[in-house]
PDB file of C-alpha atoms in Angstrom:
ATOM      1  CA  MET A   1     -11.457  82.889  82.432  1.00 66.00           C
ATOM      2  CA  GLU A   2     -12.011  80.716  79.366  1.00 82.00           C
ATOM      3  CA  GLU A   3     -12.895  82.836  76.345  1.00 85.00           C
ATOM      4  CA  LEU A   4     -15.887  82.146  74.120  1.00 93.00           C
ATOM      5  CA  SER A   5     -15.741  82.756  70.368  1.00 96.00           C
ATOM      6  CA  ALA A   6     -17.707  81.708  67.312  1.00 97.00           C
ATOM      7  CA  GLY A   7     -14.691  79.983  65.794  1.00 96.00           C
ATOM      8  CA  VAL A   8     -13.940  77.882  68.868  1.00 96.00           C
ATOM      9  CA  ILE A   9     -17.579  76.835  69.239  1.00 97.00           C
ATOM     10  CA  GLU A  10     -18.014  75.971  65.557  1.00 96.00           C
ATOM     11  CA  ARG A  11     -14.733  74.092  65.141  1.00 94.00           C
ATOM     12  CA  GLY A  12     -15.484  70.439  64.378  1.00 92.00           C
ATOM     13  CA  LEU A  13     -19.078  70.759  65.584  1.00 97.00           C
ATOM     14  CA  GLN A  14     -21.008  67.724  64.343  1.00 94.00           C
ATOM     15  CA  THR A  15     -24.549  69.034  63.940  1.00 98.00           C
ATOM     16  CA  ARG A  16     -27.036  69.047  61.089  1.00 97.00           C
ATOM     17  CA  ILE A  17     -28.944  72.284  61.783  1.00 98.00           C
ATOM     18  CA  VAL A  18     -28.191  73.865  65.164  1.00 99.00           C
ATOM     19  CA  GLY A  19     -24.905  75.746  65.149  1.00 98.00           C
ATOM     20  CA  ARG A  20     -24.358  75.851  61.398  1.00 93.00           C
ATOM     21  CA  ARG A  21     -23.656  79.517  62.066  1.00 97.00           C
ATOM     22  CA  VAL A  22     -22.568  80.946  65.411  1.00 98.00           C
ATOM     23  CA  VAL A  23     -22.471  84.701  66.022  1.00 98.00           C
ATOM     24  CA  TYR A  24     -20.570  85.937  69.079  1.00 98.00           C
ATOM     25  CA  TYR A  25     -20.910  89.306  70.842  1.00 97.00           C
ATOM     26  CA  PRO A  26     -18.768  90.400  73.808  1.00 96.00           C
ATOM     27  CA  SER A  27     -21.817  92.097  75.313  1.00 95.00           C
ATOM     28  CA  VAL A  28     -25.449  92.605  74.273  1.00 95.00           C
ATOM     29  CA  GLY A  29     -28.613  93.828  75.893  1.00 95.00           C
ATOM     30  CA  SER A  30     -30.481  90.612  75.036  1.00 95.00           C
ATOM     31  CA  THR A  31     -29.534  87.676  72.812  1.00 96.00           C
ATOM     32  CA  ASN A  32     -33.237  87.149  72.084  1.00 96.00           C
ATOM     33  CA  GLU A  33     -33.578  90.710  70.786  1.00 96.00           C
ATOM     34  CA  VAL A  34     -30.531  90.175  68.566  1.00 97.00           C
ATOM     35  CA  GLY A  35     -32.051  86.876  67.469  1.00 97.00           C
ATOM     36  CA  LYS A  36     -35.412  88.421  66.585  1.00 96.00           C
ATOM     37  CA  GLU A  37     -33.678  91.032  64.450  1.00 97.00           C
ATOM     38  CA  ALA A  38     -31.707  88.245  62.762  1.00 97.00           C
ATOM     39  CA  VAL A  39     -34.982  86.436  61.972  1.00 96.00           C
ATOM     40  CA  ARG A  40     -36.342  89.620  60.391  1.00 95.00           C
ATOM     41  CA  ARG A  41     -33.215  89.803  58.217  1.00 96.00           C
ATOM     42  CA  GLY A  42     -33.698  86.227  57.038  1.00 95.00           C
ATOM     43  CA  ALA A  43     -31.090  84.415  59.140  1.00 97.00           C
ATOM     44  CA  GLU A  44     -30.833  80.705  58.417  1.00 97.00           C
ATOM     45  CA  GLU A  45     -32.370  78.158  60.735  1.00 98.00           C
ATOM     46  CA  GLY A  46     -30.003  76.912  63.411  1.00 98.00           C
ATOM     47  CA  THR A  47     -28.173  80.229  63.806  1.00 99.00           C
ATOM     48  CA  VAL A  48     -26.860  80.682  67.358  1.00 99.00           C
ATOM     49  CA  ILE A  49     -26.362  84.046  69.067  1.00 98.00           C
ATOM     50  CA  VAL A  50     -23.977  83.805  72.032  1.00 98.00           C
ATOM     51  CA  THR A  51     -22.609  86.503  74.294  1.00 96.00           C
ATOM     52  CA  GLU A  52     -20.181  86.916  77.142  1.00 93.00           C
ATOM     53  CA  GLU A  53     -22.496  89.316  78.949  1.00 92.00           C
ATOM     54  CA  GLN A  54     -26.231  90.054  78.751  1.00 91.00           C
ATOM     55  CA  THR A  55     -27.227  93.332  80.357  1.00 89.00           C
ATOM     56  CA  THR A  56     -30.962  93.933  79.749  1.00 80.00           C
ATOM     57  CA  GLY A  57     -32.414  90.483  79.110  1.00 62.00           C
ATOM     58  CA  LYS A  58     -35.921  89.532  80.148  1.00 65.00           C
ATOM     59  CA  GLY A  59     -37.200  86.211  81.390  1.00 57.00           C
ATOM     60  CA  ARG A  60     -40.686  84.790  81.725  1.00 54.00           C
ATOM     61  CA  LEU A  61     -43.323  87.244  83.060  1.00 49.00           C
ATOM     62  CA  LYS A  62     -40.924  90.051  82.032  1.00 56.00           C
ATOM     63  CA  ARG A  63     -38.601  89.388  84.946  1.00 61.00           C
ATOM     64  CA  ALA A  64     -35.070  90.749  84.598  1.00 60.00           C
ATOM     65  CA  TRP A  65     -32.634  88.202  83.199  1.00 58.00           C
ATOM     66  CA  LEU A  66     -29.084  89.475  83.504  1.00 62.00           C
ATOM     67  CA  THR A  67     -26.067  87.343  82.672  1.00 75.00           C
ATOM     68  CA  PRO A  68     -22.762  88.512  84.151  1.00 82.00           C
ATOM     69  CA  LYS A  69     -19.482  87.434  82.605  1.00 88.00           C
ATOM     70  CA  GLY A  70     -18.458  83.839  83.109  1.00 91.00           C
ATOM     71  CA  ASN A  71     -21.888  82.312  82.485  1.00 95.00           C
ATOM     72  CA  ILE A  72     -23.801  81.258  79.375  1.00 96.00           C
ATOM     73  CA  ALA A  73     -26.395  83.347  77.525  1.00 96.00           C
ATOM     74  CA  LEU A  74     -27.373  82.278  74.029  1.00 98.00           C
ATOM     75  CA  SER A  75     -30.301  82.171  71.635  1.00 98.00           C
ATOM     76  CA  VAL A  76     -31.026  79.617  68.917  1.00 99.00           C
ATOM     77  CA  LEU A  77     -33.191  80.269  65.845  1.00 98.00           C
ATOM     78  CA  LEU A  78     -35.453  77.367  64.855  1.00 98.00           C
ATOM     79  CA  TYR A  79     -38.248  77.270  62.289  1.00 97.00           C
ATOM     80  CA  PRO A  80     -40.376  74.154  62.877  1.00 96.00           C
ATOM     81  CA  PRO A  81     -43.893  73.526  61.512  1.00 95.00           C
ATOM     82  CA  SER A  82     -46.475  75.420  63.556  1.00 93.00           C
ATOM     83  CA  GLU A  83     -47.992  72.205  64.954  1.00 93.00           C
ATOM     84  CA  ARG A  84     -44.680  71.608  66.755  1.00 94.00           C
ATOM     85  CA  LEU A  85     -44.816  74.949  68.584  1.00 93.00           C
ATOM     86  CA  TYR A  86     -45.606  73.451  71.990  1.00 93.00           C
ATOM     87  CA  HIS A  87     -42.719  71.009  71.741  1.00 96.00           C
ATOM     88  CA  LEU A  88     -40.064  73.721  71.688  1.00 97.00           C
ATOM     89  CA  ILE A  89     -40.005  74.113  75.483  1.00 96.00           C
ATOM     90  CA  MET A  90     -39.660  70.331  75.767  1.00 98.00           C
ATOM     91  CA  LEU A  91     -36.792  70.355  73.280  1.00 98.00           C
ATOM     92  CA  SER A  92     -34.871  73.161  74.960  1.00 98.00           C
ATOM     93  CA  SER A  93     -35.287  72.166  78.618  1.00 98.00           C
ATOM     94  CA  LEU A  94     -34.517  68.516  77.882  1.00 98.00           C
ATOM     95  CA  ALA A  95     -31.406  69.476  75.907  1.00 99.00           C
ATOM     96  CA  VAL A  96     -30.161  71.532  78.864  1.00 98.00           C
ATOM     97  CA  ALA A  97     -30.870  68.687  81.315  1.00 98.00           C
ATOM     98  CA  HIS A  98     -28.999  66.184  79.127  1.00 98.00           C
ATOM     99  CA  THR A  99     -26.091  68.615  78.767  1.00 98.00           C
ATOM    100  CA  ILE A 100     -25.810  69.101  82.531  1.00 98.00           C
ATOM    101  CA  ASP A 101     -25.882  65.332  83.020  1.00 96.00           C
ATOM    102  CA  LYS A 102     -23.057  64.831  80.529  1.00 97.00           C
ATOM    103  CA  MET A 103     -20.905  67.757  81.646  1.00 97.00           C
ATOM    104  CA  THR A 104     -21.178  67.324  85.423  1.00 96.00           C
ATOM    105  CA  GLY A 105     -22.425  63.829  86.163  1.00 95.00           C
ATOM    106  CA  LEU A 106     -25.136  65.452  88.282  1.00 94.00           C
ATOM    107  CA  LYS A 107     -28.823  64.690  87.906  1.00 91.00           C
ATOM    108  CA  SER A 108     -30.875  67.746  87.008  1.00 96.00           C
ATOM    109  CA  GLU A 109     -34.635  68.028  86.775  1.00 96.00           C
ATOM    110  CA  ILE A 110     -37.031  70.179  84.799  1.00 97.00           C
ATOM    111  CA  LYS A 111     -39.391  72.504  86.627  1.00 95.00           C
ATOM    112  CA  TRP A 112     -42.510  73.251  84.585  1.00 94.00           C
ATOM    113  CA  PRO A 113     -42.594  75.220  82.406  1.00 88.00           C
ATOM    114  CA  ASN A 114     -39.127  76.516  81.635  1.00 87.00           C
ATOM    115  CA  ASP A 115     -36.527  76.104  84.404  1.00 94.00           C
ATOM    116  CA  VAL A 116     -33.869  73.485  85.037  1.00 97.00           C
ATOM    117  CA  LEU A 117     -32.881  72.735  88.633  1.00 97.00           C
ATOM    118  CA  ILE A 118     -30.146  70.919  90.474  1.00 96.00           C
ATOM    119  CA  GLY A 119     -31.602  69.875  93.787  1.00 91.00           C
ATOM    120  CA  SER A 120     -34.183  72.554  94.451  1.00 91.00           C
ATOM    121  CA  LYS A 121     -32.147  75.418  93.034  1.00 94.00           C
ATOM    122  CA  LYS A 122     -32.404  76.997  89.607  1.00 94.00           C
ATOM    123  CA  VAL A 123     -29.422  76.624  87.309  1.00 96.00           C
ATOM    124  CA  CYS A 124     -31.027  77.499  83.965  1.00 96.00           C
ATOM    125  CA  GLY A 125     -33.881  79.601  82.616  1.00 93.00           C
ATOM    126  CA  ILE A 126     -35.409  79.453  79.142  1.00 96.00           C
ATOM    127  CA  LEU A 127     -37.477  82.030  77.243  1.00 95.00           C
ATOM    128  CA  ILE A 128     -38.992  81.215  73.850  1.00 96.00           C
ATOM    129  CA  GLU A 129     -40.389  83.967  71.625  1.00 96.00           C
ATOM    130  CA  ASN A 130     -42.329  83.035  68.490  1.00 94.00           C
ATOM    131  CA  ASP A 131     -43.612  84.526  65.275  1.00 90.00           C
ATOM    132  CA  ILE A 132     -46.043  82.261  63.422  1.00 88.00           C
ATOM    133  CA  GLY A 133     -46.781  82.565  59.702  1.00 81.00           C
ATOM    134  CA  ASN A 134     -47.286  80.436  56.570  1.00 80.00           C
ATOM    135  CA  GLY A 135     -47.580  77.275  58.632  1.00 81.00           C
ATOM    136  CA  PHE A 136     -44.182  77.649  60.284  1.00 85.00           C
ATOM    137  CA  VAL A 137     -42.884  79.010  63.574  1.00 91.00           C
ATOM    138  CA  HIS A 138     -39.942  81.396  63.613  1.00 96.00           C
ATOM    139  CA  ALA A 139     -38.720  80.773  67.153  1.00 98.00           C
ATOM    140  CA  VAL A 140     -35.971  82.427  69.153  1.00 98.00           C
ATOM    141  CA  ILE A 141     -35.020  80.151  72.052  1.00 98.00           C
ATOM    142  CA  GLY A 142     -33.132  82.013  74.772  1.00 97.00           C
ATOM    143  CA  ILE A 143     -31.155  79.898  77.236  1.00 97.00           C
ATOM    144  CA  GLY A 144     -29.290  81.193  80.273  1.00 95.00           C
ATOM    145  CA  ILE A 145     -27.119  78.827  82.330  1.00 96.00           C
ATOM    146  CA  ASN A 146     -25.456  79.691  85.636  1.00 95.00           C
ATOM    147  CA  VAL A 147     -21.914  78.407  85.272  1.00 96.00           C
ATOM    148  CA  LYS A 148     -20.569  80.422  88.193  1.00 93.00           C
ATOM    149  CA  LEU A 149     -22.314  82.503  90.813  1.00 81.00           C
ATOM    150  CA  ASP A 150     -21.783  86.223  91.124  1.00 70.00           C
ATOM    151  CA  PRO A 151     -20.236  86.766  94.589  1.00 61.00           C
ATOM    152  CA  ALA A 152     -22.095  90.087  94.744  1.00 61.00           C
ATOM    153  CA  ALA A 153     -25.483  88.402  94.240  1.00 66.00           C
ATOM    154  CA  SER A 154     -28.158  88.995  96.859  1.00 60.00           C
ATOM    155  CA  SER A 155     -28.884  86.455  99.568  1.00 67.00           C
ATOM    156  CA  ASP A 156     -32.384  85.963  98.118  1.00 70.00           C
ATOM    157  CA  PHE A 157     -30.873  85.044  94.746  1.00 72.00           C
ATOM    158  CA  LEU A 158     -28.344  82.673  96.316  1.00 69.00           C
ATOM    159  CA  ALA A 159     -31.132  80.965  98.255  1.00 78.00           C
ATOM    160  CA  ALA A 160     -33.002  80.136  95.042  1.00 87.00           C
ATOM    161  CA  ALA A 161     -30.207  79.620  92.514  1.00 92.00           C
ATOM    162  CA  THR A 162     -27.017  77.650  92.091  1.00 93.00           C
ATOM    163  CA  SER A 163     -24.319  77.162  89.473  1.00 94.00           C
ATOM    164  CA  LEU A 164     -22.684  74.267  87.674  1.00 97.00           C
ATOM    165  CA  ASN A 165     -19.275  75.059  89.162  1.00 96.00           C
ATOM    166  CA  ARG A 166     -20.661  75.095  92.697  1.00 93.00           C
ATOM    167  CA  GLU A 167     -22.610  71.857  92.311  1.00 95.00           C
ATOM    168  CA  ALA A 168     -19.855  70.000  90.457  1.00 96.00           C
ATOM    169  CA  GLY A 169     -17.115  71.254  92.781  1.00 95.00           C
ATOM    170  CA  ARG A 170     -14.914  72.143  89.817  1.00 96.00           C
ATOM    171  CA  GLU A 171     -14.736  74.578  86.916  1.00 96.00           C
ATOM    172  CA  ILE A 172     -16.862  73.559  83.941  1.00 97.00           C
ATOM    173  CA  SER A 173     -15.586  74.459  80.466  1.00 97.00           C
ATOM    174  CA  ARG A 174     -18.027  76.911  78.931  1.00 97.00           C
ATOM    175  CA  VAL A 175     -16.872  76.078  75.403  1.00 97.00           C
ATOM    176  CA  ASP A 176     -17.508  72.372  75.963  1.00 97.00           C
ATOM    177  CA  LEU A 177     -20.810  73.216  77.645  1.00 98.00           C
ATOM    178  CA  VAL A 178     -22.054  75.259  74.678  1.00 98.00           C
ATOM    179  CA  ARG A 179     -20.856  72.691  72.135  1.00 98.00           C
ATOM    180  CA  THR A 180     -22.521  69.845  74.033  1.00 98.00           C
ATOM    181  CA  LEU A 181     -25.731  71.853  74.319  1.00 99.00           C
ATOM    182  CA  LEU A 182     -25.819  72.558  70.581  1.00 99.00           C
ATOM    183  CA  VAL A 183     -25.334  68.858  69.794  1.00 99.00           C
ATOM    184  CA  GLU A 184     -28.176  67.955  72.166  1.00 99.00           C
ATOM    185  CA  LEU A 185     -30.462  70.624  70.697  1.00 99.00           C
ATOM    186  CA  ASP A 186     -29.702  69.377  67.200  1.00 99.00           C
ATOM    187  CA  ARG A 187     -30.324  65.732  68.070  1.00 99.00           C
ATOM    188  CA  LEU A 188     -33.575  66.450  69.900  1.00 99.00           C
ATOM    189  CA  TYR A 189     -34.761  68.807  67.166  1.00 99.00           C
ATOM    190  CA  ASP A 190     -34.623  65.859  64.805  1.00 98.00           C
ATOM    191  CA  THR A 191     -36.764  63.927  67.306  1.00 98.00           C
ATOM    192  CA  LEU A 192     -39.193  66.867  67.543  1.00 98.00           C
ATOM    193  CA  ILE A 193     -39.724  66.772  63.776  1.00 97.00           C
ATOM    194  CA  SER A 194     -39.835  62.995  63.308  1.00 97.00           C
ATOM    195  CA  SER A 195     -41.278  61.700  66.584  1.00 98.00           C
ATOM    196  CA  PRO A 196     -42.807  64.424  68.802  1.00 97.00           C
ATOM    197  CA  HIS A 197     -44.502  61.892  71.090  1.00 97.00           C
ATOM    198  CA  GLU A 198     -41.111  60.382  71.916  1.00 98.00           C
ATOM    199  CA  LEU A 199     -39.821  63.844  72.811  1.00 98.00           C
ATOM    200  CA  TYR A 200     -42.862  64.422  75.027  1.00 97.00           C
ATOM    201  CA  GLU A 201     -42.301  61.109  76.826  1.00 97.00           C
ATOM    202  CA  MET A 202     -38.627  61.899  77.534  1.00 97.00           C
ATOM    203  CA  TRP A 203     -39.509  65.388  78.755  1.00 97.00           C
ATOM    204  CA  SER A 204     -42.407  64.351  80.997  1.00 96.00           C
ATOM    205  CA  HIS A 205     -40.221  61.745  82.707  1.00 94.00           C
ATOM    206  CA  ARG A 206     -37.689  64.459  83.644  1.00 95.00           C
ATOM    207  CA  LEU A 207     -40.275  66.798  85.177  1.00 96.00           C
ATOM    208  CA  GLY A 208     -39.759  67.296  88.899  1.00 93.00           C
ATOM    209  CA  THR A 209     -42.985  69.266  89.184  1.00 91.00           C
ATOM    210  CA  LEU A 210     -45.453  66.378  89.131  1.00 90.00           C
ATOM    211  CA  GLY A 211     -46.914  65.417  92.483  1.00 88.00           C
ATOM    212  CA  LYS A 212     -45.918  68.709  94.068  1.00 90.00           C
ATOM    213  CA  LYS A 213     -47.974  71.683  95.164  1.00 89.00           C
ATOM    214  CA  VAL A 214     -47.452  74.526  92.710  1.00 87.00           C
ATOM    215  CA  ARG A 215     -48.548  78.080  92.151  1.00 85.00           C
ATOM    216  CA  VAL A 216     -49.247  79.065  88.540  1.00 83.00           C
ATOM    217  CA  THR A 217     -49.459  82.706  87.462  1.00 79.00           C
ATOM    218  CA  SER A 218     -51.247  83.646  84.242  1.00 76.00           C
ATOM    219  CA  GLY A 219     -51.630  87.381  83.807  1.00 74.00           C
ATOM    220  CA  ASP A 220     -53.263  88.637  86.998  1.00 80.00           C
ATOM    221  CA  GLU A 221     -54.667  85.211  87.857  1.00 83.00           C
ATOM    222  CA  VAL A 222     -52.908  82.933  90.359  1.00 86.00           C
ATOM    223  CA  THR A 223     -53.932  79.265  90.724  1.00 86.00           C
ATOM    224  CA  GLU A 224     -52.655  76.843  93.358  1.00 89.00           C
ATOM    225  CA  GLY A 225     -52.917  73.080  93.348  1.00 90.00           C
ATOM    226  CA  VAL A 226     -51.064  69.794  93.031  1.00 93.00           C
ATOM    227  CA  ALA A 227     -49.476  69.121  89.633  1.00 92.00           C
ATOM    228  CA  GLU A 228     -50.930  65.831  88.441  1.00 92.00           C
ATOM    229  CA  SER A 229     -49.916  65.490  84.786  1.00 92.00           C
ATOM    230  CA  VAL A 230     -48.843  67.319  81.636  1.00 95.00           C
ATOM    231  CA  GLY A 231     -50.433  67.214  78.227  1.00 94.00           C
ATOM    232  CA  GLU A 232     -48.602  66.725  74.949  1.00 93.00           C
ATOM    233  CA  ASP A 233     -49.120  70.443  74.326  1.00 93.00           C
ATOM    234  CA  GLY A 234     -47.067  71.150  77.474  1.00 93.00           C
ATOM    235  CA  SER A 235     -50.080  72.185  79.546  1.00 92.00           C
ATOM    236  CA  LEU A 236     -50.031  71.430  83.277  1.00 92.00           C
ATOM    237  CA  ARG A 237     -53.031  69.759  84.891  1.00 92.00           C
ATOM    238  CA  LEU A 238     -53.681  70.641  88.513  1.00 92.00           C
ATOM    239  CA  ARG A 239     -55.751  69.144  91.298  1.00 91.00           C
ATOM    240  CA  LEU A 240     -57.116  72.221  92.997  1.00 87.00           C
ATOM    241  CA  GLY A 241     -57.348  72.726  96.716  1.00 67.00           C
TER     242      GLY A 241
END
């Protein structure tokens, strides 16, 4: 199995902010928890936390988010102005979609709010955790990508998820995948700062959710309807019934 390391990922990386510093751990409970501690210690913007194995990660709605060896689990620290908070999910999901396109030649789509699919199956999940103060957001963007499937995974998991290797029919280089992702995040972060409407337009055109019947959970409340449009703040507009 191809080994990840900070040195290999950083070598010759042409980015302005994202990936200026890469920190690698063989195994962690959660890259986002490591990232939040790094923020508290004053880590520079663009720092990337990457691990070979994530054992106690959490996804959206506090679902378990485990990353066995051979996949990708990383977190990126970004500190945009607070008015750009809602664009972070657009930035991260679009960067993943572009990376999958480039690395596999396959067409992925974004499922609102924070998943990336190939076909109808999930290949990536994203969790963003924020701390807002002094007009800026200190964001930890957690990204998990299925590069290969765990053969011991349950049938329910295999019915809903897929991997890059399975869909591409070949082994995808994880080093190249991470490096490509960091370049895409860096490029789109510049767009987020300079032209957020352009980022919104690119993101909304990649959404596979629009026109489909969806079920949205917010706390204890569940709402069903047809997804009609998304706002520039990332909000989903439903036609109920």
